[in-house]
Amino acid sequence: WNKYRISNIPSLIFLDATTGKVVCRNGLLVIRDDPEGLEFPWGPKPFREVIAGPLLRNNGQSLESSSLEGSHVGVYFSAHWCPPCRSLTRVLVESYRKIKEAGQKFEIIFVSADRSEDSFKQYFSEMPWLAVPYTDEARRSRLNRLYGIQGIPTLIVLDPQGEVITRQGRVEVLNDADCREFPWHPKPVLELSDSNAVQLNEGPCLVLFVDSEDDGESEAAKQLIQPIAEKIIAKYKAKEEEAPLLFFVAGEDDMTDSLRDYTNLPEAAPLLTILDMSARAKYVMDVEEITPAIVEAFVNDFLAEKLKPEPI
């Protein structure tokens, strides 16, 4: 469950038995779309191939997907019936305009999860970007399969070559209202906030709690754990795998207090923890001083399964 970051069931994942690498995360869509196994072994295809075909604007104009060449692309999985989706769409419209006005080559492709074509049309009328036609269910399903979509809203940001920059476009848009950090390359260490706290549910997370509202102290904490985070991320990237940990620094605010209460953590600060919400487990390092050596040893012991978990 942790390795593949499963948040919904049933889930079916196909692996290459020789390498252990994930071939397809959305196996349920595969067996629905290809019951005869004609596309076996269902390996990932390039974005350019999956998106190939006509795309729509809300005025009825049709464009070929080749018009995306040379642009960063946001693939937006959303639906009108989903309240968080509608909230994100309002913010995303402004972000899209700011990025375009800054002269950046950027396009968004709406991949609808609406329950009827009328709902799709109503929702799409609010969007200034492109969409996969609602009637092209096969292409919408292939895009869901390609990115292993398990929930909406999800915004995947791609570089001009069609490679994933970030799967956390929703968080980035909410955290960067002025779009100064577009195209939002991932940071090794994040400052825990209301908008990115949802990532705590996606797998084990190292969280360093600091007892201060001072940005300087939070920044110092980030600098302390960043080299370890970068080393872990690079190690797993070389193996073409996702890093087994996310890294956060948590300051002093109501959301952090709620997290401490929920996980029954001591009030001490600094406090070094690894929280695994899906397994309802926590690992706590309560020492007077947090050093890079302590953080690295803590992480390595966790990855080697040498730490004993406490229940959340």
Coordinates of C-alpha atoms in Angstrom, one line a residue:
W1 CA 0.0 0.0 0.0
N2 CA 2.8 2.4 0.9
K3 CA 5.0 1.6 -2.0
Y4 CA 2.3 2.3 -4.6
R5 CA 0.6 5.0 -2.6
I6 CA -2.8 3.5 -2.8
S7 CA -5.6 5.8 -1.5
N8 CA -8.7 4.2 -3.1
I9 CA -9.9 0.6 -3.5
P10 CA -10.3 -1.4 -5.5
S11 CA -6.9 -0.7 -7.2
L12 CA -5.2 -2.9 -9.8
I13 CA -1.6 -2.2 -10.7
F14 CA 0.4 -4.0 -13.4
L15 CA 4.1 -4.5 -13.0
D16 CA 7.0 -5.7 -15.1
A17 CA 8.0 -8.9 -13.2
T18 CA 11.6 -8.7 -14.5
T19 CA 12.3 -5.1 -13.3
G20 CA 9.5 -4.6 -10.7
K21 CA 8.6 -1.3 -12.4
V22 CA 5.1 -0.1 -12.7
V23 CA 3.6 -0.7 -16.2
C24 CA 0.2 0.8 -15.5
R25 CA -1.4 2.2 -12.3
N26 CA -5.0 2.2 -13.5
G27 CA -5.5 -1.5 -14.2
L28 CA -9.2 -1.3 -13.6
L29 CA -9.6 1.1 -16.6
V30 CA -7.4 -1.2 -18.7
I31 CA -9.5 -4.2 -18.2
R32 CA -12.6 -2.1 -18.9
D33 CA -11.3 -0.5 -22.0
D34 CA -9.4 -3.5 -23.4
P35 CA -11.1 -6.7 -22.2
E36 CA -9.6 -8.8 -25.0
G37 CA -6.1 -7.7 -24.1
L38 CA -5.3 -6.4 -27.6
E39 CA -3.0 -3.7 -26.2
F40 CA -1.2 -6.0 -23.7
P41 CA 1.2 -5.4 -21.9
W42 CA -0.5 -2.0 -21.4
G43 CA 2.8 0.0 -21.0
P44 CA 2.7 3.8 -20.9
K45 CA 2.6 5.6 -24.2
P46 CA 4.0 9.1 -24.9
F47 CA 1.6 12.0 -24.1
R48 CA 1.8 13.1 -27.7
E49 CA 0.4 9.8 -28.9
V50 CA -2.3 9.5 -26.3
I51 CA -3.6 13.1 -26.8
A52 CA -3.5 12.8 -30.6
G53 CA -6.8 14.1 -32.2
P54 CA -9.0 17.1 -32.2
L55 CA -9.3 19.4 -29.1
L56 CA -12.2 21.8 -28.5
R57 CA -12.6 25.4 -27.3
N58 CA -15.8 26.4 -25.6
N59 CA -16.9 28.4 -28.6
G60 CA -17.0 25.2 -30.7
Q61 CA -13.7 25.8 -32.5
S62 CA -11.7 22.6 -33.0
L63 CA -7.8 22.4 -33.0
E64 CA -5.5 19.6 -33.7
S65 CA -3.4 18.4 -30.8
S66 CA -0.3 19.2 -32.8
S67 CA -0.9 22.8 -31.9
L68 CA 0.4 22.0 -28.4
E69 CA 4.0 21.5 -29.7
G70 CA 6.5 23.7 -27.9
S71 CA 4.2 24.5 -25.0
H72 CA 4.0 23.5 -21.4
V73 CA 0.7 21.7 -20.9
G74 CA -1.6 21.3 -17.9
V75 CA -3.7 18.2 -18.1
Y76 CA -6.7 19.0 -15.9
F77 CA -9.0 16.2 -14.6
S78 CA -12.1 17.7 -13.2
A79 CA -15.9 17.6 -13.1
H80 CA -18.8 20.0 -12.5
W81 CA -20.4 17.8 -9.8
C82 CA -17.2 18.1 -7.6
P83 CA -17.2 21.2 -5.4
P84 CA -13.4 21.3 -4.9
C85 CA -13.0 21.1 -8.7
R86 CA -15.2 24.2 -9.2
S87 CA -13.2 26.1 -6.5
L88 CA -9.9 25.2 -8.2
T89 CA -11.2 26.1 -11.7
R90 CA -11.9 29.6 -10.6
V91 CA -8.4 30.0 -9.3
L92 CA -6.9 28.2 -12.3
V93 CA -8.6 30.5 -14.8
E94 CA -6.8 33.5 -13.2
S95 CA -3.5 31.6 -13.2
Y96 CA -3.9 30.6 -16.8
R97 CA -4.5 34.2 -17.8
K98 CA -1.5 35.5 -15.8
I99 CA 0.8 32.9 -17.4
K100 CA -0.4 33.7 -20.9
E101 CA -0.1 37.4 -20.3
A102 CA 3.5 36.9 -19.2
G103 CA 4.3 35.5 -22.6
Q104 CA 4.7 31.9 -21.6
K105 CA 3.7 29.1 -24.0
F106 CA 1.1 27.3 -21.9
E107 CA -2.1 25.4 -22.6
I108 CA -4.5 23.4 -20.4
I109 CA -6.4 20.4 -21.5
F110 CA -9.6 19.7 -19.6
V111 CA -10.3 15.9 -19.3
S112 CA -13.9 15.7 -18.0
A113 CA -15.3 13.3 -15.4
D114 CA -18.8 14.8 -15.8
R115 CA -21.7 12.5 -15.8
S116 CA -23.4 13.9 -18.9
E117 CA -22.5 15.9 -21.9
D118 CA -24.8 18.8 -20.8
S119 CA -22.8 19.1 -17.5
F120 CA -19.6 19.0 -19.5
K121 CA -20.8 21.8 -21.7
Q122 CA -22.0 23.9 -18.8
Y123 CA -18.7 23.5 -16.9
F124 CA -16.5 23.9 -20.0
S125 CA -18.2 27.2 -20.8
E126 CA -16.4 28.7 -17.8
M127 CA -12.9 27.6 -19.1
P128 CA -10.7 29.6 -21.5
W129 CA -8.6 26.6 -22.5
L130 CA -9.0 23.4 -24.5
A131 CA -10.8 20.1 -23.8
V132 CA -10.9 16.6 -25.0
P133 CA -14.3 16.2 -26.6
Y134 CA -16.8 14.6 -24.1
T135 CA -17.8 12.1 -26.7
D136 CA -14.3 10.8 -27.0
E137 CA -14.5 8.6 -24.0
A138 CA -11.7 6.3 -25.1
R139 CA -9.2 9.2 -25.2
R140 CA -10.4 10.5 -21.8
S141 CA -9.9 7.0 -20.4
R142 CA -6.5 6.6 -21.9
L143 CA -5.4 9.9 -20.3
N144 CA -6.7 8.7 -16.9
R145 CA -4.8 5.5 -17.4
L146 CA -1.6 7.3 -18.5
Y147 CA -1.4 9.3 -15.3
G148 CA -3.0 6.8 -12.9
I149 CA -5.7 9.3 -11.8
Q150 CA -7.3 8.2 -8.5
G151 CA -9.2 11.4 -7.6
I152 CA -10.2 14.8 -8.8
P153 CA -9.4 17.6 -9.1
T154 CA -5.9 16.7 -10.4
L155 CA -3.6 19.0 -12.5
I156 CA -0.6 17.3 -14.2
V157 CA 1.9 19.8 -15.5
L158 CA 4.1 18.7 -18.5
D159 CA 7.1 20.2 -20.1
P160 CA 7.2 20.9 -23.9
Q161 CA 8.5 17.3 -24.5
G162 CA 5.5 15.9 -22.7
E163 CA 7.4 14.7 -19.6
V164 CA 5.8 15.2 -16.2
I165 CA 7.1 18.2 -14.2
T166 CA 4.7 17.8 -11.3
R167 CA 1.6 15.9 -10.5
Q168 CA 0.8 18.4 -7.7
G169 CA -0.4 21.2 -10.0
R170 CA -3.4 21.8 -7.8
V171 CA -1.2 22.6 -4.8
E172 CA 1.2 24.7 -6.8
V173 CA -1.6 26.9 -8.2
L174 CA -3.1 27.5 -4.8
N175 CA 0.3 28.3 -3.2
D176 CA 1.6 30.5 -6.0
A177 CA -1.2 32.9 -6.9
D178 CA 1.1 35.2 -8.9
C179 CA 2.5 32.2 -10.9
R180 CA 6.1 33.4 -10.2
E181 CA 7.4 29.8 -9.9
F182 CA 5.7 28.5 -13.1
P183 CA 6.1 25.7 -14.4
W184 CA 6.4 24.6 -10.8
H185 CA 9.3 22.2 -10.7
P186 CA 9.0 20.2 -7.4
K187 CA 10.9 21.4 -4.3
P188 CA 12.7 18.8 -2.2
V189 CA 11.2 20.2 1.0
L190 CA 7.9 21.9 1.4
E191 CA 6.5 24.2 4.1
L192 CA 3.4 22.5 5.4
S193 CA 0.3 24.5 4.6
D194 CA -3.5 24.1 4.4
S195 CA -3.2 23.6 0.6
N196 CA -0.5 20.9 0.5
A197 CA -1.5 19.0 3.7
V198 CA -3.5 16.6 1.5
Q199 CA -0.1 15.2 0.5
L200 CA 0.3 13.8 4.0
N201 CA -2.2 11.1 2.9
E202 CA -0.2 10.0 -0.2
G203 CA 2.5 8.1 1.7
P204 CA 5.1 8.3 4.4
C205 CA 6.2 11.9 5.1
L206 CA 9.0 13.3 7.2
V207 CA 7.8 16.3 9.1
L208 CA 10.2 18.5 11.1
F209 CA 8.1 20.6 13.5
V210 CA 9.6 24.0 14.6
D211 CA 8.2 26.1 17.4
S212 CA 8.1 29.5 15.7
E213 CA 6.1 31.7 13.3
D214 CA 9.4 33.2 12.2
D215 CA 10.1 32.6 8.5
G216 CA 13.8 32.5 9.2
E217 CA 13.5 29.5 11.5
S218 CA 11.4 27.6 9.0
E219 CA 13.9 28.4 6.3
A220 CA 16.8 27.2 8.5
A221 CA 14.9 24.0 9.1
K222 CA 14.3 23.5 5.4
Q223 CA 18.0 24.1 4.7
L224 CA 18.9 21.5 7.3
I225 CA 16.9 18.6 5.8
Q226 CA 17.2 19.6 2.1
P227 CA 20.5 17.8 1.4
I228 CA 19.1 14.6 2.8
A229 CA 15.8 15.0 0.8
E230 CA 17.8 15.8 -2.4
K231 CA 20.0 12.7 -1.9
I232 CA 16.9 10.4 -1.4
I233 CA 15.0 11.9 -4.4
A234 CA 18.1 11.5 -6.7
K235 CA 18.7 7.9 -5.6
Y236 CA 15.2 6.8 -6.5
K237 CA 15.0 8.9 -9.6
A238 CA 18.1 7.1 -10.9
K239 CA 16.1 3.9 -10.5
E240 CA 13.1 5.5 -12.2
E241 CA 11.1 5.2 -9.0
E242 CA 9.2 7.7 -6.9
A243 CA 10.9 8.7 -3.6
P244 CA 9.5 6.7 -0.7
L245 CA 9.2 9.9 1.5
L246 CA 7.9 13.4 1.1
F247 CA 9.7 16.1 3.2
F248 CA 8.0 18.9 5.1
V249 CA 8.8 21.6 7.6
A250 CA 5.8 22.6 9.9
G251 CA 5.7 26.0 11.6
E252 CA 3.4 27.2 14.4
D253 CA -0.2 27.6 13.2
D254 CA -3.7 26.2 13.8
M255 CA -3.3 23.6 11.1
T256 CA 0.0 22.3 12.6
D257 CA -1.7 22.2 16.0
S258 CA -4.5 20.1 14.6
L259 CA -2.0 17.7 13.1
R260 CA -0.2 17.4 16.4
D261 CA -3.5 16.7 18.2
Y262 CA -4.7 14.2 15.5
T263 CA -1.4 12.2 15.6
N264 CA -1.0 12.7 19.4
L265 CA 2.5 14.1 19.1
P266 CA 4.4 15.7 22.1
E267 CA 4.5 19.4 22.2
A268 CA 8.3 19.5 22.0
A269 CA 10.1 21.5 19.3
P270 CA 12.1 20.9 17.3
L271 CA 10.4 17.5 16.8
L272 CA 11.4 15.2 14.0
T273 CA 8.8 12.7 12.8
I274 CA 7.8 10.4 10.0
L275 CA 4.0 10.2 9.7
D276 CA 2.4 7.4 7.7
M277 CA -1.3 8.3 7.6
S278 CA -2.5 5.3 5.5
A279 CA -0.8 2.8 7.9
R280 CA -1.9 5.0 10.9
A281 CA 1.7 4.8 12.1
K282 CA 4.2 7.4 13.4
Y283 CA 7.9 7.4 14.1
V284 CA 9.2 10.1 16.5
M285 CA 12.7 11.5 17.2
D286 CA 12.4 13.8 20.2
V287 CA 15.9 15.2 20.9
E288 CA 17.1 18.7 22.0
E289 CA 19.0 19.4 18.8
I290 CA 18.2 18.2 15.2
T291 CA 21.4 17.9 13.1
P292 CA 21.8 16.7 9.5
A293 CA 23.4 13.5 10.8
I294 CA 20.4 12.8 13.1
V295 CA 18.0 13.4 10.2
E296 CA 19.9 11.2 7.8
A297 CA 20.2 8.3 10.3
F298 CA 16.5 8.6 11.1
V299 CA 15.6 8.4 7.4
N300 CA 18.0 5.5 6.7
D301 CA 16.7 3.5 9.6
F302 CA 13.1 4.1 8.4
L303 CA 13.9 3.0 4.9
A304 CA 15.7 -0.1 6.3
E305 CA 12.6 -0.8 8.4
K306 CA 14.6 -0.6 11.6
L307 CA 12.3 1.8 13.4
K308 CA 9.4 0.6 15.5
P309 CA 6.1 2.4 14.7
E310 CA 3.8 3.9 17.2
P311 CA 0.1 3.9 16.4
I312 CA -1.7 7.1 15.3

